[in-house]
PDB file of C-alpha atoms and ligand atoms in Angstrom:
ATOM      1  CA  MET A   1     -21.900  64.900 -39.962  1.00 70.00           C
ATOM      2  CA  LYS A   2     -21.275  64.646 -43.682  1.00 91.00           C
ATOM      3  CA  SER A   3     -24.580  65.895 -45.044  1.00 96.00           C
ATOM      4  CA  LEU A   4     -24.182  69.349 -46.639  1.00 97.00           C
ATOM      5  CA  ALA A   5     -27.722  70.363 -45.769  1.00 97.00           C
ATOM      6  CA  GLY A   6     -27.053  69.833 -42.065  1.00 96.00           C
ATOM      7  CA  MET A   7     -23.609  71.427 -41.932  1.00 97.00           C
ATOM      8  CA  THR A   8     -22.572  75.036 -41.402  1.00 97.00           C
ATOM      9  CA  TRP A   9     -20.208  76.717 -43.869  1.00 98.00           C
ATOM     10  CA  PRO A  10     -17.257  76.647 -41.435  1.00 98.00           C
ATOM     11  CA  MET A  11     -17.852  72.898 -40.987  1.00 97.00           C
ATOM     12  CA  VAL A  12     -17.744  72.396 -44.759  1.00 97.00           C
ATOM     13  CA  ALA A  13     -14.663  74.621 -45.118  1.00 97.00           C
ATOM     14  CA  GLN A  14     -12.895  72.631 -42.400  1.00 97.00           C
ATOM     15  CA  ALA A  15     -13.875  69.299 -43.958  1.00 96.00           C
ATOM     16  CA  VAL A  16     -12.471  70.410 -47.327  1.00 96.00           C
ATOM     17  CA  ALA A  17      -9.301  71.717 -45.647  1.00 96.00           C
ATOM     18  CA  ASP A  18      -8.952  68.307 -43.989  1.00 95.00           C
ATOM     19  CA  GLY A  19      -9.027  66.656 -47.421  1.00 93.00           C
ATOM     20  CA  MET A  20     -12.687  65.740 -47.749  1.00 95.00           C
ATOM     21  CA  THR A  21     -12.969  66.894 -51.360  1.00 95.00           C
ATOM     22  CA  THR A  22     -15.367  64.276 -52.750  1.00 96.00           C
ATOM     23  CA  VAL A  23     -19.122  64.891 -52.940  1.00 97.00           C
ATOM     24  CA  ILE A  24     -21.901  62.421 -53.688  1.00 97.00           C
ATOM     25  CA  LEU A  25     -24.904  63.995 -55.426  1.00 98.00           C
ATOM     26  CA  PRO A  26     -27.875  61.617 -55.096  1.00 98.00           C
ATOM     27  CA  LEU A  27     -30.582  61.780 -57.775  1.00 97.00           C
ATOM     28  CA  GLY A  28     -34.141  60.716 -57.056  1.00 97.00           C
ATOM     29  CA  ALA A  29     -37.479  61.144 -58.801  1.00 97.00           C
ATOM     30  CA  THR A  30     -41.111  61.995 -58.145  1.00 98.00           C
ATOM     31  CA  GLU A  31     -43.133  59.416 -60.050  1.00 97.00           C
ATOM     32  CA  GLN A  32     -45.676  56.666 -59.505  1.00 98.00           C
ATOM     33  CA  HIS A  33     -44.434  53.523 -57.777  1.00 98.00           C
ATOM     34  CA  GLY A  34     -47.585  51.437 -57.943  1.00 98.00           C
ATOM     35  CA  PRO A  35     -50.545  51.730 -55.573  1.00 98.00           C
ATOM     36  CA  HIS A  36     -48.431  50.796 -52.543  1.00 98.00           C
ATOM     37  CA  LEU A  37     -45.209  52.898 -52.624  1.00 98.00           C
ATOM     38  CA  PRO A  38     -44.803  56.686 -52.313  1.00 98.00           C
ATOM     39  CA  LEU A  39     -43.884  58.876 -55.290  1.00 98.00           C
ATOM     40  CA  GLY A  40     -40.616  59.779 -53.581  1.00 98.00           C
ATOM     41  CA  THR A  41     -39.384  56.168 -53.456  1.00 98.00           C
ATOM     42  CA  ASP A  42     -36.303  56.754 -55.633  1.00 97.00           C
ATOM     43  CA  THR A  43     -35.347  59.886 -53.679  1.00 97.00           C
ATOM     44  CA  VAL A  44     -35.521  57.964 -50.396  1.00 98.00           C
ATOM     45  CA  ARG A  45     -33.385  55.164 -51.879  1.00 97.00           C
ATOM     46  CA  ALA A  46     -30.800  57.517 -53.408  1.00 97.00           C
ATOM     47  CA  HIS A  47     -30.438  59.430 -50.126  1.00 97.00           C
ATOM     48  CA  ALA A  48     -30.135  56.213 -48.091  1.00 97.00           C
ATOM     49  CA  LEU A  49     -27.433  54.784 -50.351  1.00 96.00           C
ATOM     50  CA  ALA A  50     -25.419  58.009 -50.255  1.00 96.00           C
ATOM     51  CA  GLU A  51     -25.663  58.147 -46.457  1.00 96.00           C
ATOM     52  CA  ARG A  52     -24.460  54.554 -46.197  1.00 96.00           C
ATOM     53  CA  LEU A  53     -21.462  55.338 -48.370  1.00 95.00           C
ATOM     54  CA  ALA A  54     -20.680  58.411 -46.292  1.00 94.00           C
ATOM     55  CA  GLU A  55     -20.533  56.215 -43.169  1.00 94.00           C
ATOM     56  CA  ARG A  56     -17.692  54.257 -44.760  1.00 92.00           C
ATOM     57  CA  LEU A  57     -15.855  56.737 -46.996  1.00 93.00           C
ATOM     58  CA  PRO A  58     -14.433  60.284 -46.669  1.00 93.00           C
ATOM     59  CA  VAL A  59     -17.177  61.926 -48.731  1.00 95.00           C
ATOM     60  CA  LEU A  60     -19.694  64.718 -48.296  1.00 97.00           C
ATOM     61  CA  VAL A  61     -23.314  64.158 -49.331  1.00 98.00           C
ATOM     62  CA  ALA A  62     -25.331  66.778 -51.231  1.00 98.00           C
ATOM     63  CA  PRO A  63     -29.113  66.950 -50.805  1.00 97.00           C
ATOM     64  CA  ALA A  64     -30.861  64.417 -53.052  1.00 97.00           C
ATOM     65  CA  LEU A  65     -32.456  66.048 -56.100  1.00 98.00           C
ATOM     66  CA  PRO A  66     -36.108  65.002 -55.768  1.00 98.00           C
ATOM     67  CA  ILE A  67     -37.144  65.430 -59.423  1.00 98.00           C
ATOM     68  CA  GLY A  68     -35.619  63.564 -62.360  1.00 97.00           C
ATOM     69  CA  CYS A  69     -36.558  62.534 -65.887  1.00 97.00           C
ATOM     70  CA  SER A  70     -39.667  60.412 -65.465  1.00 96.00           C
ATOM     71  CA  ASP A  71     -41.807  60.923 -68.548  1.00 95.00           C
ATOM     72  CA  GLU A  72     -42.034  57.148 -69.007  1.00 95.00           C
ATOM     73  CA  HIS A  73     -44.555  57.322 -66.148  1.00 96.00           C
ATOM     74  CA  GLU A  74     -46.837  59.795 -67.895  1.00 96.00           C
ATOM     75  CA  GLY A  75     -50.506  59.023 -67.373  1.00 95.00           C
ATOM     76  CA  PHE A  76     -50.172  58.323 -63.638  1.00 97.00           C
ATOM     77  CA  ALA A  77     -51.138  61.018 -61.137  1.00 97.00           C
ATOM     78  CA  GLY A  78     -48.431  62.856 -59.240  1.00 97.00           C
ATOM     79  CA  LEU A  79     -45.758  62.887 -61.924  1.00 98.00           C
ATOM     80  CA  LEU A  80     -43.073  65.577 -61.824  1.00 98.00           C
ATOM     81  CA  SER A  81     -40.412  65.455 -64.510  1.00 98.00           C
ATOM     82  CA  LEU A  82     -37.619  67.497 -66.056  1.00 98.00           C
ATOM     83  CA  GLU A  83     -36.354  67.562 -69.622  1.00 97.00           C
ATOM     84  CA  ALA A  84     -33.035  65.715 -69.899  1.00 97.00           C
ATOM     85  CA  GLU A  85     -31.316  68.991 -70.827  1.00 98.00           C
ATOM     86  CA  THR A  86     -32.734  70.653 -67.699  1.00 98.00           C
ATOM     87  CA  LEU A  87     -31.517  67.951 -65.336  1.00 98.00           C
ATOM     88  CA  ALA A  88     -28.114  67.891 -67.045  1.00 98.00           C
ATOM     89  CA  ALA A  89     -27.886  71.659 -66.573  1.00 98.00           C
ATOM     90  CA  VAL A  90     -28.835  71.370 -62.875  1.00 98.00           C
ATOM     91  CA  ILE A  91     -26.129  68.753 -62.311  1.00 98.00           C
ATOM     92  CA  ALA A  92     -23.527  70.842 -64.169  1.00 98.00           C
ATOM     93  CA  ASP A  93     -24.544  74.021 -62.312  1.00 98.00           C
ATOM     94  CA  CYS A  94     -24.215  72.296 -58.926  1.00 98.00           C
ATOM     95  CA  ALA A  95     -20.851  70.788 -59.936  1.00 98.00           C
ATOM     96  CA  ARG A  96     -19.506  74.193 -60.922  1.00 97.00           C
ATOM     97  CA  ARG A  97     -20.410  75.650 -57.494  1.00 98.00           C
ATOM     98  CA  MET A  98     -18.889  72.663 -55.735  1.00 98.00           C
ATOM     99  CA  ALA A  99     -15.635  73.135 -57.650  1.00 97.00           C
ATOM    100  CA  GLY A 100     -15.720  76.766 -56.469  1.00 97.00           C
ATOM    101  CA  TRP A 101     -15.396  75.752 -52.789  1.00 97.00           C
ATOM    102  CA  GLY A 102     -12.847  73.034 -53.304  1.00 97.00           C
ATOM    103  CA  VAL A 103     -14.568  69.861 -54.448  1.00 97.00           C
ATOM    104  CA  ARG A 104     -12.288  67.768 -56.653  1.00 95.00           C
ATOM    105  CA  ARG A 105     -14.289  64.597 -57.148  1.00 95.00           C
ATOM    106  CA  LEU A 106     -17.998  64.235 -57.849  1.00 96.00           C
ATOM    107  CA  VAL A 107     -20.073  61.057 -57.790  1.00 96.00           C
ATOM    108  CA  VAL A 108     -23.562  61.364 -59.281  1.00 97.00           C
ATOM    109  CA  LEU A 109     -25.583  58.558 -57.720  1.00 97.00           C
ATOM    110  CA  SER A 110     -28.870  58.043 -59.555  1.00 95.00           C
ATOM    111  CA  ALA A 111     -31.531  55.745 -58.122  1.00 93.00           C
ATOM    112  CA  HIS A 112     -33.764  56.202 -61.168  1.00 91.00           C
ATOM    113  CA  GLY A 113     -33.090  54.499 -64.493  1.00 88.00           C
ATOM    114  CA  GLY A 114     -34.905  57.150 -66.530  1.00 91.00           C
ATOM    115  CA  ASN A 115     -32.138  59.665 -65.810  1.00 93.00           C
ATOM    116  CA  GLY A 116     -29.759  57.968 -68.274  1.00 93.00           C
ATOM    117  CA  ARG A 117     -29.876  60.499 -71.088  1.00 94.00           C
ATOM    118  CA  ALA A 118     -29.537  63.455 -68.707  1.00 96.00           C
ATOM    119  CA  LEU A 119     -26.536  61.796 -67.083  1.00 96.00           C
ATOM    120  CA  ALA A 120     -24.823  61.300 -70.445  1.00 96.00           C
ATOM    121  CA  LEU A 121     -25.433  64.959 -71.312  1.00 97.00           C
ATOM    122  CA  ALA A 122     -24.157  66.115 -67.909  1.00 97.00           C
ATOM    123  CA  GLU A 123     -21.065  63.946 -68.217  1.00 96.00           C
ATOM    124  CA  ALA A 124     -20.184  65.300 -71.668  1.00 97.00           C
ATOM    125  CA  ARG A 125     -20.694  68.854 -70.488  1.00 97.00           C
ATOM    126  CA  LEU A 126     -18.682  68.495 -67.286  1.00 96.00           C
ATOM    127  CA  ARG A 127     -15.772  66.773 -69.006  1.00 95.00           C
ATOM    128  CA  ARG A 128     -15.667  69.702 -71.416  1.00 96.00           C
ATOM    129  CA  GLU A 129     -16.260  72.557 -68.961  1.00 95.00           C
ATOM    130  CA  LEU A 130     -14.657  71.243 -65.761  1.00 96.00           C
ATOM    131  CA  PRO A 131     -11.866  68.881 -66.817  1.00 94.00           C
ATOM    132  CA  GLU A 132     -10.139  69.326 -63.460  1.00 94.00           C
ATOM    133  CA  LEU A 133     -13.112  67.731 -61.665  1.00 94.00           C
ATOM    134  CA  ALA A 134     -12.893  63.940 -61.433  1.00 93.00           C
ATOM    135  CA  LEU A 135     -16.355  62.664 -62.258  1.00 93.00           C
ATOM    136  CA  TRP A 136     -17.971  59.275 -61.787  1.00 93.00           C
ATOM    137  CA  ILE A 137     -21.527  58.551 -62.882  1.00 93.00           C
ATOM    138  CA  PRO A 138     -21.982  54.861 -62.165  1.00 92.00           C
ATOM    139  CA  ASP A 139     -24.458  52.646 -63.996  1.00 89.00           C
ATOM    140  CA  ALA A 140     -26.379  51.104 -61.085  1.00 89.00           C
ATOM    141  CA  ALA A 141     -27.257  47.923 -62.978  1.00 87.00           C
ATOM    142  CA  LEU A 142     -23.640  47.328 -63.947  1.00 89.00           C
ATOM    143  CA  VAL A 143     -22.131  48.155 -60.556  1.00 90.00           C
ATOM    144  CA  CYS A 144     -24.743  46.602 -58.236  1.00 90.00           C
ATOM    145  CA  GLY A 145     -26.799  44.201 -60.372  1.00 90.00           C
ATOM    146  CA  ASP A 146     -24.926  41.064 -59.348  1.00 91.00           C
ATOM    147  CA  GLY A 147     -24.895  42.025 -55.665  1.00 93.00           C
ATOM    148  CA  VAL A 148     -28.668  42.483 -55.609  1.00 94.00           C
ATOM    149  CA  ARG A 149     -29.318  39.298 -57.586  1.00 94.00           C
ATOM    150  CA  GLU A 150     -27.175  37.301 -55.153  1.00 95.00           C
ATOM    151  CA  VAL A 151     -29.267  38.455 -52.193  1.00 97.00           C
ATOM    152  CA  ALA A 152     -32.475  37.641 -54.071  1.00 97.00           C
ATOM    153  CA  ALA A 153     -31.262  34.233 -55.244  1.00 96.00           C
ATOM    154  CA  PHE A 154     -30.272  33.296 -51.676  1.00 97.00           C
ATOM    155  CA  ASP A 155     -33.892  33.939 -50.639  1.00 97.00           C
ATOM    156  CA  GLY A 156     -35.382  32.248 -53.733  1.00 97.00           C
ATOM    157  CA  ILE A 157     -36.715  35.499 -55.235  1.00 97.00           C
ATOM    158  CA  PRO A 158     -36.754  35.339 -59.076  1.00 96.00           C
ATOM    159  CA  PRO A 159     -35.826  38.390 -61.246  1.00 94.00           C
ATOM    160  CA  ALA A 160     -39.402  38.836 -62.481  1.00 95.00           C
ATOM    161  CA  THR A 161     -40.516  39.216 -58.848  1.00 97.00           C
ATOM    162  CA  ILE A 162     -37.760  41.683 -57.880  1.00 96.00           C
ATOM    163  CA  GLY A 163     -38.939  43.583 -60.944  1.00 95.00           C
ATOM    164  CA  LEU A 164     -37.794  46.813 -62.516  1.00 94.00           C
ATOM    165  CA  HIS A 165     -40.159  49.210 -60.826  1.00 96.00           C
ATOM    166  CA  ALA A 166     -42.097  49.019 -57.534  1.00 97.00           C
ATOM    167  CA  GLY A 167     -41.595  45.256 -57.448  1.00 97.00           C
ATOM    168  CA  GLU A 168     -40.210  43.170 -54.585  1.00 98.00           C
ATOM    169  CA  GLY A 169     -36.816  44.901 -54.757  1.00 97.00           C
ATOM    170  CA  GLU A 170     -37.848  48.503 -54.241  1.00 97.00           C
ATOM    171  CA  THR A 171     -40.680  47.493 -51.906  1.00 98.00           C
ATOM    172  CA  SER A 172     -38.309  45.555 -49.627  1.00 98.00           C
ATOM    173  CA  GLU A 173     -35.955  48.541 -49.502  1.00 98.00           C
ATOM    174  CA  LEU A 174     -38.786  50.920 -48.614  1.00 98.00           C
ATOM    175  CA  LEU A 175     -40.090  48.490 -45.963  1.00 98.00           C
ATOM    176  CA  HIS A 176     -36.665  48.833 -44.357  1.00 98.00           C
ATOM    177  CA  LEU A 177     -36.215  52.594 -44.889  1.00 98.00           C
ATOM    178  CA  CYS A 178     -39.702  53.990 -44.201  1.00 97.00           C
ATOM    179  CA  PRO A 179     -42.223  51.220 -43.464  1.00 98.00           C
ATOM    180  CA  GLN A 180     -44.857  53.767 -42.434  1.00 98.00           C
ATOM    181  CA  GLN A 181     -45.084  54.886 -46.090  1.00 98.00           C
ATOM    182  CA  VAL A 182     -45.595  51.405 -47.562  1.00 98.00           C
ATOM    183  CA  ARG A 183     -49.160  50.198 -48.021  1.00 98.00           C
ATOM    184  CA  MET A 184     -48.671  46.445 -48.233  1.00 98.00           C
ATOM    185  CA  ASP A 185     -52.451  45.901 -48.248  1.00 98.00           C
ATOM    186  CA  ARG A 186     -52.415  47.607 -51.671  1.00 98.00           C
ATOM    187  CA  ALA A 187     -49.445  45.665 -53.045  1.00 98.00           C
ATOM    188  CA  ILE A 188     -50.399  43.786 -56.206  1.00 97.00           C
ATOM    189  CA  PRO A 189     -48.322  42.249 -58.995  1.00 96.00           C
ATOM    190  CA  GLY A 190     -47.974  44.161 -62.246  1.00 96.00           C
ATOM    191  CA  TYR A 191     -46.078  43.072 -65.349  1.00 96.00           C
ATOM    192  CA  THR A 192     -44.178  39.896 -64.404  1.00 96.00           C
ATOM    193  CA  GLY A 193     -43.050  38.687 -67.830  1.00 94.00           C
ATOM    194  CA  ASP A 194     -39.514  38.726 -69.177  1.00 93.00           C
ATOM    195  CA  MET A 195     -37.851  41.783 -67.634  1.00 92.00           C
ATOM    196  CA  GLU A 196     -35.630  42.570 -70.601  1.00 91.00           C
ATOM    197  CA  GLU A 197     -38.632  42.606 -72.900  1.00 94.00           C
ATOM    198  CA  GLY A 198     -40.568  44.585 -70.289  1.00 93.00           C
ATOM    199  CA  LEU A 199     -37.857  47.237 -70.185  1.00 93.00           C
ATOM    200  CA  THR A 200     -37.809  47.527 -73.978  1.00 93.00           C
ATOM    201  CA  ARG A 201     -41.583  47.991 -74.061  1.00 93.00           C
ATOM    202  CA  LEU A 202     -41.521  50.433 -71.140  1.00 92.00           C
ATOM    203  CA  VAL A 203     -38.907  52.622 -72.812  1.00 91.00           C
ATOM    204  CA  ALA A 204     -40.689  52.499 -76.179  1.00 92.00           C
ATOM    205  CA  ALA A 205     -44.288  53.083 -75.111  1.00 93.00           C
ATOM    206  CA  GLY A 206     -44.244  54.053 -71.416  1.00 94.00           C
ATOM    207  CA  THR A 207     -45.134  52.202 -68.219  1.00 95.00           C
ATOM    208  CA  ARG A 208     -48.860  52.706 -68.679  1.00 94.00           C
ATOM    209  CA  ALA A 209     -48.835  50.629 -71.873  1.00 93.00           C
ATOM    210  CA  LEU A 210     -47.088  47.798 -70.007  1.00 94.00           C
ATOM    211  CA  THR A 211     -49.133  47.728 -66.808  1.00 96.00           C
ATOM    212  CA  SER A 212     -52.187  49.610 -65.561  1.00 95.00           C
ATOM    213  CA  THR A 213     -50.978  49.361 -61.932  1.00 95.00           C
ATOM    214  CA  GLY A 214     -47.581  50.926 -62.651  1.00 96.00           C
ATOM    215  CA  VAL A 215     -45.819  47.916 -61.091  1.00 97.00           C
ATOM    216  CA  VAL A 216     -43.156  45.973 -62.984  1.00 97.00           C
ATOM    217  CA  GLY A 217     -42.529  42.956 -60.777  1.00 97.00           C
ATOM    218  CA  ASP A 218     -44.383  41.482 -57.796  1.00 98.00           C
ATOM    219  CA  PRO A 219     -44.133  43.366 -54.487  1.00 98.00           C
ATOM    220  CA  ARG A 220     -46.058  40.825 -52.390  1.00 98.00           C
ATOM    221  CA  PRO A 221     -43.062  38.813 -51.045  1.00 98.00           C
ATOM    222  CA  ALA A 222     -41.250  42.032 -50.010  1.00 98.00           C
ATOM    223  CA  ASP A 223     -39.427  41.879 -46.698  1.00 98.00           C
ATOM    224  CA  ALA A 224     -37.719  44.618 -44.663  1.00 98.00           C
ATOM    225  CA  GLY A 225     -34.786  42.419 -43.697  1.00 98.00           C
ATOM    226  CA  ARG A 226     -34.101  41.575 -47.331  1.00 98.00           C
ATOM    227  CA  GLY A 227     -34.409  45.265 -48.201  1.00 98.00           C
ATOM    228  CA  GLU A 228     -31.688  46.005 -45.670  1.00 98.00           C
ATOM    229  CA  ARG A 229     -29.495  43.345 -47.306  1.00 98.00           C
ATOM    230  CA  TYR A 230     -30.217  44.769 -50.794  1.00 97.00           C
ATOM    231  CA  LEU A 231     -29.037  48.193 -49.632  1.00 97.00           C
ATOM    232  CA  ALA A 232     -25.979  46.754 -47.906  1.00 96.00           C
ATOM    233  CA  ALA A 233     -25.046  44.824 -51.066  1.00 96.00           C
ATOM    234  CA  GLN A 234     -25.387  47.951 -53.224  1.00 95.00           C
ATOM    235  CA  ALA A 235     -23.363  50.051 -50.785  1.00 95.00           C
ATOM    236  CA  ALA A 236     -20.616  47.415 -50.769  1.00 94.00           C
ATOM    237  CA  CYS A 237     -20.503  47.371 -54.586  1.00 93.00           C
ATOM    238  CA  TYR A 238     -20.296  51.183 -54.788  1.00 93.00           C
ATOM    239  CA  GLU A 239     -17.709  51.295 -52.016  1.00 93.00           C
ATOM    240  CA  ALA A 240     -15.448  48.861 -53.848  1.00 90.00           C
ATOM    241  CA  ALA A 241     -15.899  50.712 -57.138  1.00 88.00           C
ATOM    242  CA  LEU A 242     -15.197  54.084 -55.501  1.00 88.00           C
ATOM    243  CA  ALA A 243     -11.810  53.116 -54.119  1.00 81.00           C
ATOM    244  CA  TRP A 244     -10.016  54.034 -57.353  1.00 75.00           C
ATOM    245  CA  LEU A 245     -11.739  57.406 -57.611  1.00 77.00           C
ATOM    246  CA  LEU A 246     -10.814  58.349 -54.068  1.00 82.00           C
ATOM    247  CA  ALA A 247      -7.216  57.336 -54.700  1.00 77.00           C
ATOM    248  CA  ALA A 248      -6.968  59.341 -57.925  1.00 68.00           C
ATOM    249  CA  ASP A 249      -5.493  62.824 -58.020  1.00 62.00           C
ATOM    250  CA  PRO A 250      -7.876  64.665 -60.350  1.00 58.00           C
ATOM    251  CA  VAL A 251      -5.670  67.734 -60.662  1.00 51.00           C
ATOM    252  CA  THR A 252      -2.576  66.015 -61.940  1.00 45.00           C
ATOM    253  CA  SER A 253      -4.208  63.139 -63.800  1.00 43.00           C
ATOM    254  CA  PRO A 254      -7.718  64.008 -64.982  1.00 43.00           C
ATOM    255  CA  GLU A 255      -7.513  61.549 -67.868  1.00 46.00           C
ATOM    256  CA  SER A 256      -6.911  58.632 -65.544  1.00 41.00           C
ATOM    257  CA  VAL A 257     -10.328  58.720 -63.973  1.00 42.00           C
ATOM    258  CA  GLY A 258     -12.608  58.511 -66.993  1.00 42.00           C
ATOM    259  CA  ALA A 259     -15.693  56.383 -66.306  1.00 41.00           C
TER     260      ALA A 259
HETATM  261 ZN1   ZN B 301     -38.009  53.476 -58.362  1.00 82.30          ZN
END
């Protein structure tokens, strides 16, 4: 048991005393994911990735925060969103409490791209206010992008099909993680043009201006087995990248673990 929400306080105290002083804080979102995926898609993915890492590494897992910064999805029903400053404050507040019961390393694992500005704010604040806490806020695209693309290329899935949002990639993962919540009979392609250009337009004018379905990519070829391999590839990338953080001593060398 490494999930904070399912542990008792003596269990946590014992784990920390035994040297388990790293926590993963998964960040999700509540936002449209096309007509076929649930609003909590990113929360499910963030939680699943953190749990996978906890199976392999000596880390505790905090409950996934289910609301992020998702205003780029304004105009679609069901949206919940925080200001970047609010989310940054929530992350910093949680980190401060963790440090109070012995946490020395924090990994903020965001499954939602829109959280970028909040993460930068949180990082600046934590480095200033809690310099003794080793912090890692990985950029998912940088850490896992190649791993995911390799899986897709092996199966002949092009980048415009994987997509950026509710496309084949996320749909395959959800088919593996919670198939009962995926409505494949509603899965339709959205924007399938150049993904870099799509991202620029999405950030500038919102998802609604790019696609009326809310989908960026094509979910139709999604496959649960491939989703499992996507998640395994991401977990492997994070695991490899985390080795240095787990080996670092944040108390004696806080400067050595800058992201
Ligand atoms: Zn998503």
